[in-house]
C-alpha cells in the first residue's frame, strides 16, 4: 500500500523520513523514494528495493525539509521512474496516494502546454498542475488549492517547492492524512505509525482539508477554504502496534480505509493500457486463451465476492461460471473440466478449507488455477499457477470489510481482462469501465460520508432479535454479505434472501417485529424488487431501503429510505456493501459487543 511521510525540522530529516517509511513497510510496497532540499536544489533518491536500499543511497545526503513515499505498483516491473516523489521543472515535488480519475485529460492538457512527463503514473500530473499555478504567484498553498479544484478522484498529497523551504503543503480527499506536531519540527503522514517515533501529538485532517506546515506552526483550511482548528490527539500507541489512529475499532478503521485500499488495488488501471492478462501472472495470457469456464472456490465473505463475480463473468465476459463453498467442494465427487479456470478467493490465503478445495481440484485434474488473495506469501498464492494480490493492507477485524471490496475490484478486473481477451469488449466499453473503476475510491468515500445517518438508523435495530435482508441479481450476494456482517458482530439473527424467494417461505416470518433491509440499486430488477417490498409492507413488516438516486422510492409509514449517493452500474455492489458494513458496525456499537473479536469466531480459519 502506498504511504506518505513529510518532515520539516532544524535537523536533518532524512533519518526521520526513512524511519517513517520503515514503519509503513508492513503495508507492502515495491518502490520507495524521498526528496529533500539541499543547497537550494532538490535532492531526490528513489529505489525499487527495500527502504534499506534507500537508506544506503542517502548516506551522504541531508536536508531540513523533505517528503517521502512508498509505492506498491500492481503489475509490470516497478521502476524508479514511476516511484514518487514526482518533480515538475526542478521546482515542485509531490508524493501522492490515491487515484486521479481525470489524469489522462490533464496529462494531455499539460503536455500541450509544454510539460514533459517522465513517468507513467497519474500522480505526475499533480506536480505539473501545481507547478503551473505556482509560476503565477509563487504561493505554494494557493497553487495547491487551485490545482486541487481540477483534480477528480481520491488523493492524499504532500507538496514541496524548492524555493520555499519554509513549508510543506498537504491535502486529503478520500485517502487518510495526518499532521504530527513536534517541538520546533512538524510532520505529515498517511498513517500514524510513521511518526510515532518522533511525536505522539497527532492532528487528523478531515475530508477535503488542505494544510500548510512550518517549523513552529501549521494552518488547516477546510474544503470551502475557511481556516479551521482540528482537535489534537495524544496517541497512546506503542511504536510497535498496528495503529488504530483516530478510530475506536479496527473494523471501523478498515471500513474507512476502503477508498485507499481500492485505489491501491486498482493502481494498475491508472494506465489506459492496463487491461492485460499479465495483471494475473506471467502465464495468464496463454492460460486465459485456453479456458472456457470458471469455477470459484472460497469461504465466508470471500465466497460472497465469488457470487458477485459470477454475475459479472457471465453477463459481461460471457463465460460460464460456478461458485462453490470450499468446504463442500473438497468432499464432493465433481466432474473436472480441464478447460476450467479454478479461482480461489481468500483474504488470508491460509483458510484450510479453501486450500484443501484447491488441492482437491488439482487432484481431479484441474490445471488452470488463480488465487485472488491479500497476503503475498500465503499458502494459496504459492499453490496457484496465477495470482492477483489485493492491496487492502493488513485486515485485523475478524469481520472482513476492505478485503471483500478489494476482492470485488480484483474480480471485476479479471472480468474485464477476460472480456477483452475474448474480444467482447469495445474500446468505448473499455473506456467507460476504466472510468468507473478510477472513480470507485471517490464513490466509496461518498458512501462513507453517510456514516452519521447510518449511525442514527442503527438505534432502531439494537432491540431487534431477527432481521431479513433482501436483494436481487448482482445484489443478492450483497444482501447475504450484509446479513453476515450483522450477525457476526451484533449477534442479531440475520438472514438474506433473493427478494423473489420471499413468497416461497420467509414471508411467513414477516410481521411488525421483523425489520426487512432491502438493497435497491437503480437497475433492471428495480420494478420487481418494488413489488417484493409491497409484499413485506402488506404484512406489516418494517422496511429499511438502501436506494440509489433515481429509484423514485420514498420514505413513508413503515418505510425508511436511505438514499445512496449515486448508482455505480456494475460496481454498485461495492457501494451497497459499504453502507451495510456501516450499519452492522453501528448496530454492534449499540449492543456493546466486541466488534473486532466477535465471540466464537477467528480471523484465519486454518483448521477444518
Ligand atoms: C473466517 C473470517 C471471515 C472470512 C473467512 C474466509 O471465517 O472470519 O471474515 O471471510 O474466514 O477467510 P479468507 O481468509 O479465506 O478470506
Coordinates of C-alpha atoms and ligand atoms in Angstrom, one line a residue:
X1 CA 0.0 0.0 0.0
X2 CA 1.2 3.5 -0.7
X3 CA 2.5 5.6 2.2
X4 CA 3.4 9.2 2.7
X5 CA 5.8 10.8 5.2
X6 CA 6.9 14.5 5.3
X7 CA 9.0 16.5 7.7
X8 CA 10.3 19.9 8.4
X9 CA 12.8 20.4 11.2
X10 CA 16.0 22.1 12.4
X11 CA 17.9 18.9 12.0
X12 CA 18.5 16.5 9.1
X13 CA 15.1 15.0 8.3
X14 CA 16.3 12.1 6.1
X15 CA 16.6 9.6 9.1
X16 CA 13.1 10.7 10.2
X17 CA 11.7 10.1 6.6
X18 CA 13.4 6.8 6.3
X19 CA 12.3 5.6 9.8
X20 CA 8.7 6.7 8.8
X21 CA 8.9 4.7 5.6
X22 CA 10.2 1.7 7.5
X23 CA 7.2 1.9 9.8
X24 CA 5.0 1.7 6.7
X25 CA 6.8 -1.3 5.3
X26 CA 4.4 -3.8 6.8
X27 CA 1.7 -2.5 4.4
X28 CA 3.7 -3.7 1.5
X29 CA 5.4 -1.7 -1.3
X30 CA 7.7 -2.2 -4.2
X31 CA 9.5 1.1 -4.6
X32 CA 10.3 4.0 -2.3
X33 CA 11.6 7.5 -2.7
X34 CA 12.3 10.8 -1.0
X35 CA 13.2 14.3 -1.8
X36 CA 14.9 16.9 0.4
X37 CA 16.0 20.5 -0.3
X38 CA 19.8 20.8 -0.1
X39 CA 21.7 23.9 -1.2
X40 CA 18.5 25.3 -2.8
X41 CA 18.0 22.4 -5.1
X42 CA 16.1 19.2 -4.8
X43 CA 18.0 16.0 -4.0
X44 CA 15.8 13.1 -5.0
X45 CA 16.6 9.4 -4.2
X46 CA 14.4 6.6 -5.4
X47 CA 14.8 2.8 -5.3
X48 CA 12.9 -0.2 -6.4
X49 CA 14.3 -2.2 -3.5
X50 CA 13.6 -2.1 0.2
X51 CA 13.8 1.1 2.3
X52 CA 17.2 -0.1 3.4
X53 CA 18.4 0.4 -0.2
X54 CA 17.2 4.0 0.0
X55 CA 19.0 4.3 3.4
X56 CA 22.2 3.2 1.7
X57 CA 21.7 5.7 -1.2
X58 CA 21.1 8.5 1.2
X59 CA 24.3 8.1 3.3
X60 CA 25.8 11.4 2.2
X61 CA 22.6 13.4 1.8
X62 CA 20.9 15.7 4.2
X63 CA 18.2 18.3 4.3
X64 CA 15.9 20.0 6.8
X65 CA 12.7 19.6 4.8
X66 CA 11.6 16.7 2.8
X67 CA 8.8 14.3 1.6
X68 CA 8.9 10.5 1.1
X69 CA 6.8 7.7 -0.2
X70 CA 6.4 4.0 -0.6
X71 CA 4.6 2.8 -3.7
X72 CA 3.0 -0.5 -4.5
X73 CA 2.6 -1.0 -8.2
X74 CA 0.3 -3.8 -9.3
X75 CA 1.9 -5.1 -12.4
X76 CA 5.0 -4.9 -14.6
X77 CA 8.4 -4.1 -13.3
X78 CA 8.1 -1.4 -10.6
X79 CA 10.5 1.2 -11.9
X80 CA 12.5 4.1 -10.4
X81 CA 10.8 6.4 -12.9
X82 CA 7.4 5.6 -11.6
X83 CA 8.4 5.9 -7.9
X84 CA 7.5 9.0 -6.1
X85 CA 8.3 11.9 -5.4
X86 CA 7.5 13.3 -8.9
X87 CA 9.1 16.6 -9.7
X88 CA 7.9 19.3 -12.1
X89 CA 10.5 21.6 -13.7
X90 CA 13.0 21.1 -10.8
X91 CA 10.7 23.3 -8.8
X92 CA 7.7 21.4 -7.3
X93 CA 7.8 17.9 -5.8
X94 CA 4.8 15.8 -4.9
X95 CA 4.0 12.5 -3.3
X96 CA 0.5 11.1 -3.8
X97 CA -1.7 8.2 -2.5
X98 CA -4.9 7.5 -4.4
X99 CA -6.2 7.7 -8.0
X100 CA -6.6 10.7 -10.2
X101 CA -9.6 9.8 -12.4
X102 CA -9.2 12.6 -15.0
X103 CA -5.4 12.2 -15.3
X104 CA -5.4 11.4 -19.0
X105 CA -7.3 14.6 -19.8
X106 CA -5.0 16.6 -17.5
X107 CA -1.9 14.9 -19.0
X108 CA -3.0 15.9 -22.5
X109 CA -3.6 19.5 -21.5
X110 CA -0.3 19.8 -19.6
X111 CA 1.6 18.2 -22.5
X112 CA 0.1 20.7 -24.9
X113 CA 1.3 23.4 -22.6
X114 CA 4.9 22.0 -22.8
X115 CA 5.2 19.9 -19.7
X116 CA 7.3 16.8 -20.2
X117 CA 6.2 13.6 -18.4
X118 CA 8.9 11.3 -17.1
X119 CA 6.6 8.6 -15.6
X120 CA 3.5 6.5 -16.4
X121 CA 1.8 7.5 -13.2
X122 CA -1.4 9.5 -12.7
X123 CA 0.4 11.2 -9.8
X124 CA 2.8 13.2 -12.0
X125 CA 0.0 15.4 -13.3
X126 CA -0.4 16.8 -9.8
X127 CA 3.2 18.0 -9.7
X128 CA 2.9 19.8 -13.1
X129 CA -0.5 21.2 -12.4
X130 CA 0.6 22.7 -9.1
X131 CA 3.7 24.0 -10.8
X132 CA 1.6 25.7 -13.5
X133 CA -0.2 27.7 -10.8
X134 CA 2.9 28.2 -8.7
X135 CA 4.5 30.0 -11.6
X136 CA 1.8 32.6 -11.4
X137 CA 2.2 33.7 -7.8
X138 CA 5.0 31.8 -6.0
X139 CA 2.5 30.8 -3.4
X140 CA 2.6 27.0 -2.8
X141 CA -0.6 26.9 -0.7
X142 CA -2.6 28.9 -3.2
X143 CA -1.1 26.9 -6.1
X144 CA -2.0 23.6 -4.5
X145 CA -5.5 24.7 -3.7
X146 CA -6.0 25.9 -7.3
X147 CA -4.7 22.6 -8.7
X148 CA -6.9 20.5 -6.4
X149 CA -10.0 22.1 -7.9
X150 CA -9.1 20.5 -11.2
X151 CA -8.4 17.0 -9.8
X152 CA -11.2 14.4 -9.9
X153 CA -10.5 11.4 -7.7
X154 CA -9.1 10.3 -4.4
X155 CA -5.9 11.7 -3.0
X156 CA -3.6 12.4 -0.1
X157 CA -0.7 14.6 -1.2
X158 CA 2.3 16.3 0.3
X159 CA 4.0 19.1 -1.7
X160 CA 7.3 20.8 -1.6
X161 CA 8.7 23.8 -3.6
X162 CA 12.4 24.2 -4.0
X163 CA 12.5 28.0 -3.5
X164 CA 10.2 27.8 -0.5
X165 CA 12.0 25.7 2.1
X166 CA 10.0 27.1 5.0
X167 CA 6.9 25.0 4.5
X168 CA 5.2 21.8 3.3
X169 CA 1.7 21.8 1.9
X170 CA -0.6 18.8 2.2
X171 CA -4.2 17.8 1.4
X172 CA -6.5 14.9 1.5
X173 CA -9.7 13.7 -0.1
X174 CA -10.6 10.0 0.1
X175 CA -7.2 9.0 1.4
X176 CA -6.1 9.5 5.0
X177 CA -3.5 12.0 6.1
X178 CA -2.4 13.5 9.4
X179 CA -0.1 16.0 10.9
X180 CA 2.4 15.1 13.6
X181 CA 3.3 18.0 15.9
X182 CA 6.8 18.1 17.4
X183 CA 8.8 20.8 19.2
X184 CA 10.0 23.2 16.6
X185 CA 9.5 20.4 14.0
X186 CA 6.4 19.1 12.3
X187 CA 5.5 16.1 10.2
X188 CA 2.9 14.7 7.8
X189 CA 2.0 11.1 7.3
X190 CA -0.6 8.8 5.8
X191 CA -0.5 6.6 8.9
X192 CA 0.2 7.4 12.5
X193 CA 2.8 4.7 12.9
X194 CA 5.1 6.6 10.5
X195 CA 5.6 9.5 13.0
X196 CA 5.2 7.7 16.4
X197 CA 9.0 7.7 16.9
X198 CA 9.2 11.5 16.7
X199 CA 5.9 12.6 18.2
X200 CA 2.7 11.4 19.8
X201 CA 0.7 14.6 19.1
X202 CA -1.5 13.9 16.1
X203 CA -4.0 16.1 14.2
X204 CA -6.1 14.1 11.7
X205 CA -7.0 16.1 8.7
X206 CA -10.7 15.9 7.7
X207 CA -12.0 15.1 4.2
X208 CA -11.2 18.0 1.8
X209 CA -8.7 19.7 4.2
X210 CA -5.6 21.5 2.9
X211 CA -2.8 22.3 5.4
X212 CA 0.4 24.3 5.4
X213 CA 3.1 23.2 7.9
X214 CA 6.0 25.3 9.1
X215 CA 8.7 24.7 11.6
X216 CA 6.8 26.2 14.5
X217 CA 3.2 26.3 13.3
X218 CA 0.6 25.0 11.0
X219 CA -2.7 26.1 9.4
X220 CA -5.6 24.0 8.2
X221 CA -8.2 25.1 5.7
X222 CA -11.5 23.1 5.1
X223 CA -12.8 22.3 1.7
X224 CA -14.5 25.7 1.5
X225 CA -11.2 27.4 2.1
X226 CA -12.0 28.6 5.6
X227 CA -9.2 28.3 8.2
X228 CA -10.3 25.7 10.8
X229 CA -9.0 24.1 14.0
X230 CA -8.8 20.3 14.2
X231 CA -8.5 18.6 17.5
X232 CA -5.1 17.3 18.6
X233 CA -5.0 13.7 19.9
X234 CA -2.2 12.3 22.0
X235 CA -1.5 8.9 20.7
X236 CA -1.3 6.1 23.3
X237 CA 0.1 3.6 20.8
X238 CA 3.3 1.9 21.3
X239 CA 5.8 2.2 18.5
X240 CA 5.2 -1.5 17.6
X241 CA 1.4 -1.9 17.3
X242 CA -0.6 -1.8 14.1
X243 CA -2.2 1.5 14.9
X244 CA -5.9 2.3 15.3
X245 CA -5.2 6.0 14.9
X246 CA -8.4 8.1 15.2
X247 CA -10.6 5.1 15.2
X248 CA -12.2 3.1 18.0
X249 CA -12.0 -0.3 16.4
X250 CA -10.0 -2.0 13.6
X251 CA -13.2 -2.8 11.8
X252 CA -14.2 0.9 11.7
X253 CA -10.7 1.8 10.5
X254 CA -10.8 -0.9 7.9
X255 CA -14.2 0.3 6.6
X256 CA -12.9 3.8 6.3
X257 CA -9.7 2.7 4.7
X258 CA -11.6 1.3 1.7
X259 CA -11.1 4.3 -0.7
X260 CA -7.3 4.0 -0.2
X261 CA -7.4 0.1 -0.3
X262 CA -9.3 0.2 -3.6
X263 CA -7.1 2.9 -5.0
X264 CA -4.0 0.8 -4.2
X265 CA -5.6 -2.4 -5.6
X266 CA -6.6 -0.5 -8.8
X267 CA -3.3 1.3 -9.2
X268 CA -2.7 -0.8 -12.3
X269 CA -5.7 0.7 -14.1
X270 CA -4.5 4.2 -13.8
X271 CA -2.8 3.4 -17.0
X272 CA -5.1 3.0 -20.0
X273 CA -3.1 0.1 -21.4
X274 CA -3.8 -1.7 -18.1
X275 CA -6.3 -4.4 -19.0
X276 CA -3.8 -7.1 -19.8
X277 CA -3.7 -10.7 -18.7
X278 CA -0.2 -10.0 -17.2
X279 CA -2.0 -8.5 -14.2
X280 CA -2.7 -12.0 -13.1
X281 CA 0.8 -13.5 -13.7
X282 CA 3.2 -14.4 -16.4
X283 CA 1.3 -17.4 -17.7
X284 CA -2.1 -15.7 -17.8
X285 CA -2.0 -14.6 -21.4
X286 CA -1.8 -18.2 -22.6
X287 CA -4.0 -19.7 -19.8
X288 CA -6.8 -17.3 -20.3
X289 CA -7.0 -18.2 -24.0
X290 CA -7.3 -21.9 -23.2
X291 CA -10.1 -21.7 -20.7
X292 CA -13.8 -21.9 -21.4
X293 CA -15.4 -21.8 -17.9
X294 CA -14.6 -20.7 -14.4
X295 CA -15.1 -22.4 -11.0
X296 CA -14.8 -20.2 -8.0
X297 CA -14.0 -21.7 -4.6
X298 CA -14.0 -19.8 -1.3
X299 CA -15.4 -19.5 2.2
X300 CA -17.3 -16.8 4.2
X301 CA -17.1 -13.3 2.9
X302 CA -14.7 -14.3 0.1
X303 CA -17.4 -16.7 -1.1
X304 CA -19.8 -13.8 -1.4
X305 CA -17.3 -12.0 -3.5
X306 CA -17.3 -15.0 -5.8
X307 CA -21.1 -14.9 -6.1
X308 CA -21.0 -11.3 -7.3
X309 CA -18.2 -12.2 -9.8
X310 CA -20.4 -14.9 -11.3
X311 CA -22.9 -12.3 -12.5
X312 CA -20.1 -10.2 -14.0
X313 CA -18.3 -13.1 -15.6
X314 CA -21.4 -14.5 -17.3
X315 CA -23.1 -11.1 -18.1
X316 CA -20.0 -9.1 -19.3
X317 CA -17.5 -11.8 -20.3
X318 CA -20.0 -14.4 -21.4
X319 CA -18.0 -17.1 -19.6
X320 CA -19.9 -19.8 -17.7
X321 CA -19.1 -19.7 -14.0
X322 CA -20.0 -21.7 -11.0
X323 CA -19.3 -20.7 -7.4
X324 CA -18.9 -23.2 -4.6
X325 CA -18.3 -23.2 -0.9
X326 CA -14.8 -24.6 -0.5
X327 CA -15.7 -26.9 2.4
X328 CA -18.4 -28.5 0.3
X329 CA -16.4 -28.8 -2.9
X330 CA -13.5 -30.5 -1.2
X331 CA -15.6 -33.6 -0.3
X332 CA -17.8 -33.7 -3.4
X333 CA -17.1 -36.1 -6.3
X334 CA -17.4 -33.5 -9.0
X335 CA -16.6 -33.7 -12.7
X336 CA -13.4 -31.9 -13.6
X337 CA -13.2 -30.0 -16.9
X338 CA -9.6 -29.4 -18.0
X339 CA -10.7 -26.1 -19.7
X340 CA -11.9 -24.6 -16.4
X341 CA -10.0 -21.9 -14.6
X342 CA -10.2 -22.6 -10.8
X343 CA -10.3 -19.3 -9.0
X344 CA -9.8 -19.3 -5.2
X345 CA -10.5 -16.2 -3.3
X346 CA -9.2 -15.6 0.2
X347 CA -8.2 -12.7 2.4
X348 CA -5.6 -14.7 4.4
X349 CA -4.6 -17.3 1.8
X350 CA -4.4 -19.7 4.8
X351 CA -8.0 -20.9 5.1
X352 CA -7.8 -24.6 5.5
X353 CA -11.0 -25.5 3.5
X354 CA -10.0 -23.2 0.6
X355 CA -6.5 -24.7 0.4
X356 CA -8.0 -28.2 0.6
X357 CA -10.5 -27.4 -2.1
X358 CA -7.8 -26.2 -4.4
X359 CA -5.7 -29.3 -3.8
X360 CA -8.8 -31.4 -4.4
X361 CA -9.4 -29.6 -7.7
X362 CA -5.8 -30.2 -8.8
X363 CA -6.1 -33.9 -7.9
X364 CA -9.3 -34.1 -10.0
X365 CA -7.2 -32.8 -13.0
X366 CA -7.7 -29.1 -13.0
X367 CA -4.6 -27.4 -14.3
X368 CA -5.5 -23.7 -14.5
X369 CA -5.6 -22.1 -11.1
X370 CA -5.7 -18.5 -10.0
X371 CA -5.6 -17.2 -6.4
X372 CA -7.1 -13.8 -5.5
X373 CA -5.5 -13.1 -2.2
X374 CA -4.5 -10.3 0.2
X375 CA -1.3 -12.0 1.6
X376 CA 1.6 -12.3 -0.8
X377 CA 3.5 -15.3 0.6
X378 CA 0.4 -17.3 1.7
X379 CA -0.1 -21.0 1.0
X380 CA -2.8 -20.4 -1.5
X381 CA -0.7 -18.0 -3.6
X382 CA 2.2 -20.4 -3.5
X383 CA 0.0 -23.3 -4.6
X384 CA -1.6 -21.5 -7.6
X385 CA -0.3 -21.0 -11.1
X386 CA -1.7 -17.5 -11.4
X387 CA -2.3 -14.9 -8.7
X388 CA -3.7 -11.4 -8.1
X389 CA -2.8 -9.7 -4.9
X390 CA -5.3 -7.3 -3.5
X391 CA -3.8 -4.3 -1.8
X392 CA -6.1 -4.0 1.2
X393 CA -3.2 -4.0 3.7
X394 CA -3.4 -5.9 7.0
X395 CA -7.0 -6.6 8.0
X396 CA -7.3 -7.1 11.7
X397 CA -11.0 -7.0 12.4
X398 CA -12.4 -10.6 12.3
X399 CA -15.3 -9.5 10.1
X400 CA -13.9 -8.9 6.7
X401 CA -14.5 -5.5 5.1
X402 CA -11.8 -3.9 3.0
X403 CA -10.6 -7.4 1.9
X404 CA -14.0 -8.0 0.4
X405 CA -14.3 -4.8 -1.6
X406 CA -10.8 -5.2 -2.9
X407 CA -11.6 -8.8 -3.9
X408 CA -14.5 -7.4 -5.8
X409 CA -12.3 -4.9 -7.5
X410 CA -9.9 -7.6 -8.5
X411 CA -12.7 -9.9 -9.8
X412 CA -14.1 -7.0 -11.9
X413 CA -10.6 -6.6 -13.4
X414 CA -10.5 -10.3 -14.1
X415 CA -13.9 -10.0 -15.8
X416 CA -12.7 -7.1 -18.0
X417 CA -9.4 -8.8 -18.9
X418 CA -11.2 -12.0 -20.0
X419 CA -13.9 -10.0 -21.8
X420 CA -11.2 -8.1 -23.7
X421 CA -9.2 -11.3 -24.5
X422 CA -12.3 -13.0 -25.8
X423 CA -12.9 -9.9 -28.0
X424 CA -16.1 -8.9 -26.4
X425 CA -15.1 -5.5 -25.1
X426 CA -15.4 -2.5 -27.4
X427 CA -13.0 0.4 -27.0
X428 CA -15.9 2.5 -25.8
X429 CA -16.9 0.0 -23.2
X430 CA -13.3 -0.4 -22.0
X431 CA -13.0 3.4 -21.5
X432 CA -16.3 3.5 -19.6
X433 CA -15.4 0.6 -17.3
X434 CA -12.0 2.1 -16.6
X435 CA -13.6 5.4 -15.9
X436 CA -15.9 3.7 -13.4
X437 CA -13.0 1.9 -11.7
X438 CA -11.0 5.0 -11.3
X439 CA -14.0 6.8 -9.8
X440 CA -14.6 3.9 -7.4
X441 CA -12.5 5.2 -4.4
X442 CA -14.3 8.6 -4.6
X443 CA -17.7 6.9 -4.9
X444 CA -16.9 4.8 -1.8
X445 CA -15.9 7.9 0.1
X446 CA -19.4 9.4 -0.6
X447 CA -21.0 6.3 1.0
X448 CA -18.6 6.6 4.0
X449 CA -19.9 10.2 4.3
X450 CA -23.3 8.7 5.1
X451 CA -21.9 7.3 8.4
X452 CA -23.7 9.8 10.7
X453 CA -27.0 9.0 9.1
X454 CA -26.5 5.2 9.3
X455 CA -25.3 5.6 12.9
X456 CA -28.7 7.2 13.8
X457 CA -30.5 4.5 11.9
X458 CA -28.7 1.7 13.9
X459 CA -30.6 2.7 17.1
X460 CA -33.7 1.1 15.6
X461 CA -32.0 -2.3 15.4
X462 CA -30.4 -2.6 18.8
X463 CA -33.6 -4.1 20.4
X464 CA -34.3 -6.5 17.5
X465 CA -33.7 -10.2 17.6
X466 CA -34.1 -11.0 13.9
X467 CA -33.6 -9.2 10.5
X468 CA -34.2 -10.1 6.9
X469 CA -32.1 -8.8 4.1
X470 CA -33.4 -8.8 0.5
X471 CA -31.6 -8.2 -2.8
X472 CA -31.9 -9.3 -6.3
X473 CA -29.4 -10.3 -9.1
X474 CA -26.0 -8.8 -8.6
X475 CA -27.1 -7.5 -5.2
X476 CA -28.4 -10.8 -3.8
X477 CA -24.8 -11.7 -2.6
X478 CA -24.6 -8.2 -1.1
X479 CA -27.8 -8.9 0.9
X480 CA -26.0 -12.1 2.1
X481 CA -22.9 -10.2 3.0
X482 CA -24.9 -7.5 4.8
X483 CA -26.7 -10.2 6.9
X484 CA -23.4 -12.0 7.6
X485 CA -21.8 -8.7 8.8
X486 CA -24.7 -8.0 11.1
X487 CA -24.9 -11.5 12.6
X488 CA -21.1 -11.8 13.0
X489 CA -20.6 -8.6 15.1
X490 CA -24.0 -7.7 16.6
X491 CA -25.3 -11.3 17.2
X492 CA -28.6 -10.4 15.8
X493 CA -30.0 -13.2 13.8
X494 CA -29.9 -12.1 10.1
X495 CA -31.0 -14.0 7.0
X496 CA -30.7 -13.0 3.4
X497 CA -32.9 -14.0 0.5
X498 CA -33.2 -13.2 -3.2
X499 CA -36.3 -11.0 -3.0
X500 CA -38.2 -13.2 -5.4
X501 CA -38.0 -16.1 -3.0
X502 CA -39.8 -14.2 -0.3
X503 CA -43.2 -15.7 -1.1
X504 CA -41.7 -19.2 -1.0
X505 CA -41.2 -19.2 2.7
X506 CA -39.6 -16.3 4.5
X507 CA -42.8 -14.1 4.1
X508 CA -44.3 -16.3 6.9
X509 CA -41.8 -14.7 9.3
X510 CA -42.7 -11.1 8.4
X511 CA -44.7 -9.1 11.0
X512 CA -44.2 -5.8 12.7
X513 CA -41.3 -7.1 14.7
X514 CA -39.3 -8.1 11.7
X515 CA -37.2 -5.3 10.2
X516 CA -36.5 -6.0 6.5
X517 CA -33.5 -4.4 4.9
X518 CA -33.6 -4.1 1.1
X519 CA -30.8 -3.4 -1.2
X520 CA -32.4 -1.3 -4.0
X521 CA -30.0 -0.3 -6.7
X522 CA -31.3 1.5 -9.8
X523 CA -31.1 -1.4 -12.1
X524 CA -33.3 -3.6 -14.4
X525 CA -34.7 -5.5 -11.4
X526 CA -35.9 -2.5 -9.5
X527 CA -39.5 -2.8 -10.5
X528 CA -39.6 -6.4 -9.5
X529 CA -38.0 -5.5 -6.2
X530 CA -40.5 -2.8 -5.6
X531 CA -43.3 -5.4 -5.9
X532 CA -41.4 -7.6 -3.3
X533 CA -41.3 -4.7 -0.9
X534 CA -45.0 -4.2 -1.3
X535 CA -45.4 -7.9 -0.2
X536 CA -43.5 -7.0 3.0
X537 CA -45.5 -3.8 3.7
X538 CA -48.8 -5.6 3.2
X539 CA -47.8 -8.0 6.1
X540 CA -46.8 -5.1 8.4
X541 CA -43.0 -5.6 8.1
X542 CA -40.9 -2.5 8.7
X543 CA -38.8 -1.7 5.6
X544 CA -35.3 -0.1 5.5
X545 CA -34.4 0.5 1.9
X546 CA -30.9 1.4 0.7
X547 CA -31.9 3.0 -2.6
X548 CA -29.9 4.6 -5.4
X549 CA -30.7 8.0 -6.7
X550 CA -33.4 7.8 -9.4
X551 CA -35.3 4.9 -7.9
X552 CA -38.2 7.1 -7.0
X553 CA -38.7 5.2 -3.8
X554 CA -39.7 7.4 -0.8
X555 CA -39.9 7.1 2.9
X556 CA -43.5 6.6 4.1
X557 CA -45.3 4.9 7.0
X558 CA -43.2 1.8 7.8
X559 CA -40.7 2.5 5.1
X560 CA -37.4 4.2 5.9
X561 CA -35.4 5.2 2.8
X562 CA -31.7 5.5 3.0
X563 CA -30.6 7.4 -0.1
X564 CA -27.3 6.2 -1.7
X565 CA -25.2 8.9 -3.3
X566 CA -25.0 7.5 -6.8
X567 CA -25.6 4.4 -8.9
X568 CA -22.3 2.8 -9.9
X569 CA -23.6 0.4 -12.6
X570 CA -21.8 -2.9 -12.4
X571 CA -19.8 -1.7 -9.5
X572 CA -22.9 -0.9 -7.4
X573 CA -22.5 -4.0 -5.2
X574 CA -19.3 -2.4 -3.7
X575 CA -21.1 0.8 -2.7
X576 CA -24.1 -1.0 -1.2
X577 CA -21.7 -3.3 0.7
X578 CA -20.0 -0.3 2.4
X579 CA -23.4 1.1 3.5
X580 CA -24.3 -2.3 5.1
X581 CA -20.9 -2.6 6.7
X582 CA -21.5 0.7 8.4
X583 CA -25.0 -0.5 9.5
X584 CA -23.6 -3.6 11.1
X585 CA -20.8 -1.7 12.8
X586 CA -23.1 0.9 14.4
X587 CA -25.6 -1.7 15.5
X588 CA -22.8 -3.6 17.2
X589 CA -21.8 -0.4 18.9
X590 CA -25.3 0.0 20.2
X591 CA -25.2 -3.6 21.5
X592 CA -21.8 -3.2 23.0
X593 CA -20.4 -6.3 21.5
X594 CA -16.7 -7.0 20.9
X595 CA -16.6 -5.6 17.3
X596 CA -13.1 -6.7 16.3
X597 CA -13.2 -10.1 18.0
X598 CA -16.7 -11.4 17.9
X599 CA -17.4 -14.4 20.2
X600 CA -16.6 -17.8 18.7
X601 CA -15.1 -16.5 15.5
X602 CA -11.5 -16.4 14.2
X603 CA -9.8 -14.3 11.6
X604 CA -7.9 -17.0 9.9
X605 CA -9.6 -20.4 10.0
X606 CA -6.5 -22.6 9.5
X607 CA -8.2 -25.8 10.7
X608 CA -11.1 -27.7 9.2
Ligands
LIG1 C1 -13.2 -16.5 8.6 C2 -13.3 -15.0 8.7 C3 -14.2 -14.4 7.6 C4 -13.6 -14.8 6.3 C5 -13.5 -16.3 6.2 C6 -12.7 -16.7 4.9 O1 -14.5 -17.1 8.8 O2 -13.9 -14.7 10.0 O3 -14.1 -13.0 7.7 O4 -14.5 -14.3 5.3 O5 -12.8 -16.8 7.3 O6 -11.4 -16.2 5.1 P1 -10.4 -16.0 3.9 O7 -9.1 -15.5 4.6 O8 -10.2 -17.3 3.2 O9 -11.0 -14.9 3.0

